[in-house]
Tab-separated table of C-alpha atoms in Angstrom:
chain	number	residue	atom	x	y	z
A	27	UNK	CA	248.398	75.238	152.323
A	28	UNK	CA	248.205	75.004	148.720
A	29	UNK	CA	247.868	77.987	146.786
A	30	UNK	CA	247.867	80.746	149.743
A	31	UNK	CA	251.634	81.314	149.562
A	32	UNK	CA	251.318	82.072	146.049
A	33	UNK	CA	248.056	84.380	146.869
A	34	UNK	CA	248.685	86.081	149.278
A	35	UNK	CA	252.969	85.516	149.618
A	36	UNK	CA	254.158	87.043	153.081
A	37	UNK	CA	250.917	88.710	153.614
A	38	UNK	CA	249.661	85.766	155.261
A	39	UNK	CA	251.507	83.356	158.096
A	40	UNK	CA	249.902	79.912	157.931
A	41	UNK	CA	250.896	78.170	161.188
A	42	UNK	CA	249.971	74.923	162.175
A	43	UNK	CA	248.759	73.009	165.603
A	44	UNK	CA	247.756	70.136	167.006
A	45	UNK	CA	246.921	69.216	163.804
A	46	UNK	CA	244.886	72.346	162.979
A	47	UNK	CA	246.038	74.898	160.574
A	48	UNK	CA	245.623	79.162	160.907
A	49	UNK	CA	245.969	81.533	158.755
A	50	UNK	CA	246.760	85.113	159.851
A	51	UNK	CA	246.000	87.985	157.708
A	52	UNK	CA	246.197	92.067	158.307
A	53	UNK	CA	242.310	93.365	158.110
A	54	UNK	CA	242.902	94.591	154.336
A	55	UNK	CA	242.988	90.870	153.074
A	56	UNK	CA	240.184	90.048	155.746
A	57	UNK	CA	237.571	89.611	152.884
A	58	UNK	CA	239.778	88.334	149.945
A	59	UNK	CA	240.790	85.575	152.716
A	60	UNK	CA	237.313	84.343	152.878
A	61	UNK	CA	236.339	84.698	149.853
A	62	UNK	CA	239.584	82.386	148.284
A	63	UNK	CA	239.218	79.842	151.076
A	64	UNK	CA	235.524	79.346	150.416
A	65	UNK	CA	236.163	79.426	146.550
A	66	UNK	CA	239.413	78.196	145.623
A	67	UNK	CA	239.944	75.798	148.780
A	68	UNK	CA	236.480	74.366	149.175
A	69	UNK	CA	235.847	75.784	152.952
A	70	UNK	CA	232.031	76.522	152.081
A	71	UNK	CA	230.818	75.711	155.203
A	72	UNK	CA	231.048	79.119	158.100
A	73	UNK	CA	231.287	77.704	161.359
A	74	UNK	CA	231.700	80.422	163.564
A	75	UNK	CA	233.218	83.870	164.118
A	76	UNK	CA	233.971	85.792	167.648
A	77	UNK	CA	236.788	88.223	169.104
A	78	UNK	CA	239.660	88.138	171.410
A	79	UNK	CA	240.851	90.967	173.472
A	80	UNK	CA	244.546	91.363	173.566
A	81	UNK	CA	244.586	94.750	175.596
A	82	UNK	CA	246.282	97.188	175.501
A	83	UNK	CA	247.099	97.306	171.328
A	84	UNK	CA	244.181	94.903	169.870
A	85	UNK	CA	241.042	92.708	168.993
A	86	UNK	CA	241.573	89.248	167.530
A	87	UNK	CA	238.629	88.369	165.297
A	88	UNK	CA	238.776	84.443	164.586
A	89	UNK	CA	236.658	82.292	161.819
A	90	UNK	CA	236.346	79.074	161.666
A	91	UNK	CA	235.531	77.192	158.798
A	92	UNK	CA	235.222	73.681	157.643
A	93	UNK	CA	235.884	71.981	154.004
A	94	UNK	CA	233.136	68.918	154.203
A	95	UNK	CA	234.092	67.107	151.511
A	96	UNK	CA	237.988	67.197	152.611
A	97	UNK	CA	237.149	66.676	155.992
A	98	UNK	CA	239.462	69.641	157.377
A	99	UNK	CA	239.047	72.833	159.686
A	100	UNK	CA	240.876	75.853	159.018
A	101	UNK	CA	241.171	79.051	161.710
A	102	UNK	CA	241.363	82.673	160.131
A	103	UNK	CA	242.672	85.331	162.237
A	104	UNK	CA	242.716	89.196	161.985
A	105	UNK	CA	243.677	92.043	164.107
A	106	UNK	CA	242.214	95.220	164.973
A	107	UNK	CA	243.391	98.459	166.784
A	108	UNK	CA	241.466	99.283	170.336
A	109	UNK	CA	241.096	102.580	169.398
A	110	UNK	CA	239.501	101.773	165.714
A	111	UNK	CA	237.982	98.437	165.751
A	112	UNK	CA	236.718	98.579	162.284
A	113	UNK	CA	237.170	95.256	159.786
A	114	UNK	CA	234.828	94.694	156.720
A	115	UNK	CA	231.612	92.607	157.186
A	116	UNK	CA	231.981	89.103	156.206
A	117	UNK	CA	228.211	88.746	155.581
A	118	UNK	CA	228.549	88.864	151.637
A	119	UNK	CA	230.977	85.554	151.966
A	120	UNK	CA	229.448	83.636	154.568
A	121	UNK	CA	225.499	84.332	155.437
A	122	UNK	CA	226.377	82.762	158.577
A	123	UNK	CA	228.691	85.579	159.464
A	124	UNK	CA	225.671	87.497	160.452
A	125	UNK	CA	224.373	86.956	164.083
A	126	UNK	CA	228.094	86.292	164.906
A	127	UNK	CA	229.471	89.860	163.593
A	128	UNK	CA	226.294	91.240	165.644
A	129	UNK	CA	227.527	89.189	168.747
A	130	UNK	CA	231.218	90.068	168.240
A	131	UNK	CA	230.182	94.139	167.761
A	132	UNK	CA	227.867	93.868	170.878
A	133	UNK	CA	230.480	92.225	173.415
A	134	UNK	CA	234.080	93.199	172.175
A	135	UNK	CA	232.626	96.577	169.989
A	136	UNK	CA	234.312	95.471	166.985
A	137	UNK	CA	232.447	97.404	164.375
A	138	UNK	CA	231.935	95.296	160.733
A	139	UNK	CA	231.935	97.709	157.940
A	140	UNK	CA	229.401	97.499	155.640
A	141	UNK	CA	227.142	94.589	158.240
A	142	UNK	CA	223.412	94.442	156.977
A	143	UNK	CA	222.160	95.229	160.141
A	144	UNK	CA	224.601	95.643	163.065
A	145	UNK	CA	222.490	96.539	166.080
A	146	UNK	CA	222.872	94.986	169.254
A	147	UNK	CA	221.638	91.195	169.706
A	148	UNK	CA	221.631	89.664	173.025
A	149	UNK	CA	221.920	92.233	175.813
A	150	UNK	CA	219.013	94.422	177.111
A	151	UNK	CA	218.253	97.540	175.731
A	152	UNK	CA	220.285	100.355	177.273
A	153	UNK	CA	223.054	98.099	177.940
A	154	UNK	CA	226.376	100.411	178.342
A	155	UNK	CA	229.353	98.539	177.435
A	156	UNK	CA	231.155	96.016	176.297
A	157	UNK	CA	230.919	92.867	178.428
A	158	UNK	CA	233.765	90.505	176.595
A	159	UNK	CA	236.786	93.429	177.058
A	160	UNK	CA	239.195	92.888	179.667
A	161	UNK	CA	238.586	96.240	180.985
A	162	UNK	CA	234.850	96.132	181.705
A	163	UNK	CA	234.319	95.932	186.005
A	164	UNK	CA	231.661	93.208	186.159
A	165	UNK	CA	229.364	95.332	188.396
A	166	UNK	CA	227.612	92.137	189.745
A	167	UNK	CA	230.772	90.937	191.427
A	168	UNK	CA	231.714	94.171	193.754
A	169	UNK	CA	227.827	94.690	194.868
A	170	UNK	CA	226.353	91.608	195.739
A	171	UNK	CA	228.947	88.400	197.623
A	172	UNK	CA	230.325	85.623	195.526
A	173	UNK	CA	228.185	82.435	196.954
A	174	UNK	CA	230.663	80.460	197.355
A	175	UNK	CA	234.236	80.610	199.530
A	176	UNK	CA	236.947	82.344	197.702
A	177	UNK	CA	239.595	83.085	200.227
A	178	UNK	CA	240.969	80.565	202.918
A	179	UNK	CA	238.574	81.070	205.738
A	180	UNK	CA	235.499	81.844	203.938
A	181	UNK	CA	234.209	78.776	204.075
A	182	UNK	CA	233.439	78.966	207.964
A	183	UNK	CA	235.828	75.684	209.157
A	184	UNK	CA	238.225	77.567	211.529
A	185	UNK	CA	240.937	78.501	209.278
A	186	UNK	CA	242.087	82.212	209.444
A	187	UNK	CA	240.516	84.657	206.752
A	188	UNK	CA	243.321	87.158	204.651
A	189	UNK	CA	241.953	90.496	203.951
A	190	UNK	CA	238.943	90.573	201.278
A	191	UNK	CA	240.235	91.651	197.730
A	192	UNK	CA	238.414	92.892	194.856
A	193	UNK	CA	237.676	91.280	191.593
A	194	UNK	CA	240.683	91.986	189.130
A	195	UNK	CA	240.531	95.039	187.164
A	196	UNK	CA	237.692	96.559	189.839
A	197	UNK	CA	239.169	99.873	190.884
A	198	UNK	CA	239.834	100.215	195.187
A	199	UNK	CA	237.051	102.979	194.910
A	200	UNK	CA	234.545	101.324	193.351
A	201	UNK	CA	231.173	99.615	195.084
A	202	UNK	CA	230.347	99.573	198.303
A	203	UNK	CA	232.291	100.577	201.390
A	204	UNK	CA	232.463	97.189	203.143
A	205	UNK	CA	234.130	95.432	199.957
């Protein structure tokens, strides 16, 4: 991309696929990132912004953001340690940023320095948790049966039935004693 290698030199990889081009940046250069893309580049239009859990090390935040009068998307990607998922709010850049940082913080716990007003958006209050990580036990699926057949057998037309198995990542202790 024109003018990022002389920005930002090896501090950021541009990759490209399928015709789609990403930029990866470490979280210090999260901000100046959007903030030359939007200026320099003519991305002024915020599409969206969510996280990725890469367990064990890290969160992948990804924006997207589109240059209307070039016609072109471009993907910007950070990452963020597990055990300190801070990255600076991209709410002064893109306005847009807002309810998606707010998502992103409520789901993954990705917390976005510096956010106007990061409080929790879409769960019910009390909610414990982060639903997105790979390592939260979806409750709902060890304490009530899936609906549907699952396993060979299940479904009632003769075949034999293997053992019942929990959802991944549900410990063998968890839920009820039949499971």
């Amino acid at each position: 991309m024109n003018g990022l290698a002389e920005r930002f030199g090896d501090r950021a990889r541009v990759s490209e696929s399928y015709g789609d081009t990403t930029v990866d940046v470490a979280p210090a250069d999260w901000i100046e990132l959007l903030t030359y893309v939007r200026d320099d580049l003519g991305y002024a239009f915020f599409d969206w912004l969510t996280g990725v859990d890469e367990p064990p090390e890290s969160f992948e935040v990804v924006a997207h953001v589109y240059n209307p009068v070039a016609g072109r998307r471009l993907l910007l990607r950070t990452r963020v340690p597990h055990d300190d998922p801070h990255l600076p709010s991209a709410v002064a850049v893109y306005r847009g940023a807002n309810w998606h940082e707010r998502e992103t913080y409520e789901m993954f716990g990705v917390i976005f320095d510096g956010h106007p007003h990061l409080v929790p958006l879409l769960l019910p209050d009390g909610f414990e948790g982060h639903p997105l990580r790979k390592d939260f036990i979806l409750a709902a699926r060890v304490a009530k049966p899936w609906p549907g057949a699952k396993e060979p057998g299940e479904s009632g037309h003769g075949a034999p039935s293997r053992r019942r198995t929990l959802p991944p990542g549900v410990p063998a202790d968890w839920g009820p004693p039949d499971a």
